[in-house]
Amino acid sequence: MDEDCIFCQIVAGEIPGRTVYEDDDVLAFLDANPLAEGHTLVIPKEHHERLNDVPADKAESLYSTLHEIVPAVEDAVDAPATTVAFNNGEAAGQEVPHVHGHVVPRFEGDGGGPIHGIFGSRPGLSDEELDEIEAAIDERV
Ligand SMILES: [Zn+2]
């Protein structure tokens, strides 16, 4: 546990949270500042800053919880869709340095737009550049 982390404090019960699901590895609770009704956060109980810091077995628990939470949230607030996303790192807008997946219910005409909408422009990449990027990622996985 990180004593200064607000999500660790919620896991420890030191700060009240509206818990919607809990098991040995994962906690899901309503976002205190929801972007839509039913906005839920899903976190590993262990303190890890980024997705890639989470041990593989805990990452499996995190994903399998998302797998169950997403339809539960949609059904609970009668939403036809959800945006499911992680801000992974400070430069991506992560404000609490404890991995958390956002499950945000979406509705027709809610004005939110797709994840693509957060990017103002797209890089113009040549086939050669794309080949290099493909190889660079492939050799690291
Ligand atoms: Zn934490």
Tab-separated table of C-alpha atoms and ligand atoms in Angstrom:
chain	number	residue	atom	x	y	z
A	1	MET	CA	0.000	0.000	0.000
A	2	ASP	CA	1.080	3.542	-0.792
A	3	GLU	CA	0.045	5.660	2.218
A	4	ASP	CA	-0.401	8.758	0.051
A	5	CYS	CA	-2.532	7.038	-2.599
A	6	ILE	CA	-6.245	7.818	-2.494
A	7	PHE	CA	-7.154	4.505	-4.160
A	8	CYS	CA	-5.032	2.495	-1.705
A	9	GLN	CA	-6.890	4.331	1.059
A	10	ILE	CA	-10.211	3.286	-0.482
A	11	VAL	CA	-8.976	-0.329	-0.699
A	12	ALA	CA	-7.977	-0.143	2.976
A	13	GLY	CA	-11.355	1.305	3.934
A	14	GLU	CA	-9.790	4.514	5.220
A	15	ILE	CA	-11.770	6.541	2.705
A	16	PRO	CA	-15.348	5.530	1.939
A	17	GLY	CA	-16.069	4.404	-1.594
A	18	ARG	CA	-19.237	3.217	-3.325
A	19	THR	CA	-18.044	-0.323	-3.931
A	20	VAL	CA	-19.880	-2.259	-6.633
A	21	TYR	CA	-17.568	-5.309	-6.730
A	22	GLU	CA	-14.714	-6.727	-4.686
A	23	ASP	CA	-12.601	-9.883	-4.661
A	24	ASP	CA	-9.102	-10.765	-3.443
A	25	ASP	CA	-7.346	-8.897	-6.266
A	26	VAL	CA	-9.719	-6.268	-7.587
A	27	LEU	CA	-11.996	-3.481	-6.398
A	28	ALA	CA	-14.614	-1.644	-8.459
A	29	PHE	CA	-16.314	1.502	-7.220
A	30	LEU	CA	-18.217	4.503	-8.519
A	31	ASP	CA	-16.066	7.423	-9.666
A	32	ALA	CA	-16.427	10.285	-7.173
A	33	ASN	CA	-16.613	12.770	-10.070
A	34	PRO	CA	-18.597	10.825	-12.671
A	35	LEU	CA	-18.512	11.696	-16.368
A	36	ALA	CA	-21.850	9.916	-16.710
A	37	GLU	CA	-24.248	8.112	-14.386
A	38	GLY	CA	-22.707	4.770	-13.505
A	39	HIS	CA	-19.092	5.822	-14.226
A	40	THR	CA	-17.137	3.066	-12.491
A	41	LEU	CA	-13.443	2.575	-11.768
A	42	VAL	CA	-11.868	-0.879	-11.711
A	43	ILE	CA	-8.512	-1.177	-9.918
A	44	PRO	CA	-6.073	-3.836	-8.760
A	45	LYS	CA	-5.936	-3.775	-4.959
A	46	GLU	CA	-2.149	-3.737	-5.037
A	47	HIS	CA	-0.602	-0.358	-5.740
A	48	HIS	CA	0.864	-0.269	-9.240
A	49	GLU	CA	1.174	2.913	-11.233
A	50	ARG	CA	0.831	1.620	-14.796
A	51	LEU	CA	-0.756	-1.285	-16.601
A	52	ASN	CA	2.661	-2.764	-17.361
A	53	ASP	CA	3.590	-2.681	-13.656
A	54	VAL	CA	0.746	-5.059	-12.739
A	55	PRO	CA	1.876	-8.704	-12.392
A	56	ALA	CA	0.397	-10.980	-15.060
A	57	ASP	CA	-1.923	-12.892	-12.721
A	58	LYS	CA	-3.326	-9.658	-11.278
A	59	ALA	CA	-3.730	-8.275	-14.803
A	60	GLU	CA	-5.835	-11.315	-15.667
A	61	SER	CA	-8.024	-10.631	-12.628
A	62	LEU	CA	-8.323	-6.991	-13.640
A	63	TYR	CA	-9.456	-7.845	-17.158
A	64	SER	CA	-11.838	-10.578	-16.105
A	65	THR	CA	-13.449	-8.118	-13.684
A	66	LEU	CA	-13.831	-5.554	-16.462
A	67	HIS	CA	-15.402	-8.313	-18.547
A	68	GLU	CA	-18.123	-8.700	-15.902
A	69	ILE	CA	-18.437	-5.077	-14.775
A	70	VAL	CA	-19.020	-3.577	-18.234
A	71	PRO	CA	-22.337	-5.332	-18.964
A	72	ALA	CA	-23.425	-4.896	-15.320
A	73	VAL	CA	-22.891	-1.124	-15.485
A	74	GLU	CA	-24.606	-0.844	-18.875
A	75	ASP	CA	-27.595	-2.801	-17.610
A	76	ALA	CA	-27.809	-0.893	-14.313
A	77	VAL	CA	-28.086	2.527	-15.975
A	78	ASP	CA	-29.739	1.329	-19.189
A	79	ALA	CA	-26.819	2.465	-21.348
A	80	PRO	CA	-26.493	1.058	-24.876
A	81	ALA	CA	-22.686	1.332	-24.791
A	82	THR	CA	-19.631	2.176	-22.696
A	83	THR	CA	-16.241	3.741	-23.226
A	84	VAL	CA	-13.662	1.605	-21.426
A	85	ALA	CA	-10.269	3.237	-21.069
A	86	PHE	CA	-7.062	3.584	-19.085
A	87	ASN	CA	-5.077	6.818	-18.904
A	88	ASN	CA	-1.717	5.036	-18.704
A	89	GLY	CA	0.860	7.529	-17.400
A	90	GLU	CA	0.866	11.206	-16.479
A	91	ALA	CA	1.370	12.390	-20.074
A	92	ALA	CA	-1.837	10.562	-20.987
A	93	GLY	CA	-3.788	12.377	-18.294
A	94	GLN	CA	-3.521	9.832	-15.473
A	95	GLU	CA	-4.188	11.831	-12.313
A	96	VAL	CA	-4.076	9.118	-9.635
A	97	PRO	CA	-0.865	7.052	-9.954
A	98	HIS	CA	-2.659	3.758	-9.240
A	99	VAL	CA	-3.840	1.792	-12.288
A	100	HIS	CA	-7.538	2.322	-12.874
A	101	GLY	CA	-9.816	1.402	-15.728
A	102	HIS	CA	-12.689	3.755	-16.462
A	103	VAL	CA	-16.040	2.257	-17.416
A	104	VAL	CA	-18.107	5.203	-18.655
A	105	PRO	CA	-21.685	4.557	-19.778
A	106	ARG	CA	-22.494	6.097	-23.137
A	107	PHE	CA	-25.790	7.232	-24.564
A	108	GLU	CA	-26.969	8.301	-27.987
A	109	GLY	CA	-26.280	12.007	-28.411
A	110	ASP	CA	-24.260	12.384	-25.196
A	111	GLY	CA	-21.707	14.457	-27.100
A	112	GLY	CA	-18.751	12.472	-25.788
A	113	GLY	CA	-17.337	11.238	-29.067
A	114	PRO	CA	-14.998	8.292	-29.588
A	115	ILE	CA	-11.543	7.871	-28.045
A	116	HIS	CA	-10.177	9.068	-31.410
A	117	GLY	CA	-11.654	12.453	-30.509
A	118	ILE	CA	-8.984	13.127	-27.865
A	119	PHE	CA	-6.337	13.465	-30.570
A	120	GLY	CA	-6.271	16.709	-32.480
A	121	SER	CA	-4.303	15.523	-35.481
A	122	ARG	CA	-2.828	12.345	-36.845
A	123	PRO	CA	0.775	11.753	-37.850
A	124	GLY	CA	1.347	11.267	-41.556
A	125	LEU	CA	3.420	8.094	-41.563
A	126	SER	CA	5.069	6.569	-44.631
A	127	ASP	CA	5.016	2.840	-45.328
A	128	GLU	CA	8.700	2.707	-44.342
A	129	GLU	CA	8.002	4.380	-41.010
A	130	LEU	CA	5.103	2.025	-40.368
A	131	ASP	CA	7.372	-0.954	-41.163
A	132	GLU	CA	9.940	0.311	-38.641
A	133	ILE	CA	7.323	0.830	-35.932
A	134	GLU	CA	5.801	-2.594	-36.590
A	135	ALA	CA	9.210	-4.252	-36.241
A	136	ALA	CA	10.172	-2.192	-33.176
A	137	ILE	CA	7.049	-3.223	-31.269
A	138	ASP	CA	7.138	-6.829	-32.492
A	139	GLU	CA	10.701	-7.384	-31.290
A	140	ARG	CA	9.791	-6.137	-27.793
A	141	VAL	CA	6.758	-8.379	-27.226
B	1	ZN	ZN	-2.476	3.011	-4.665
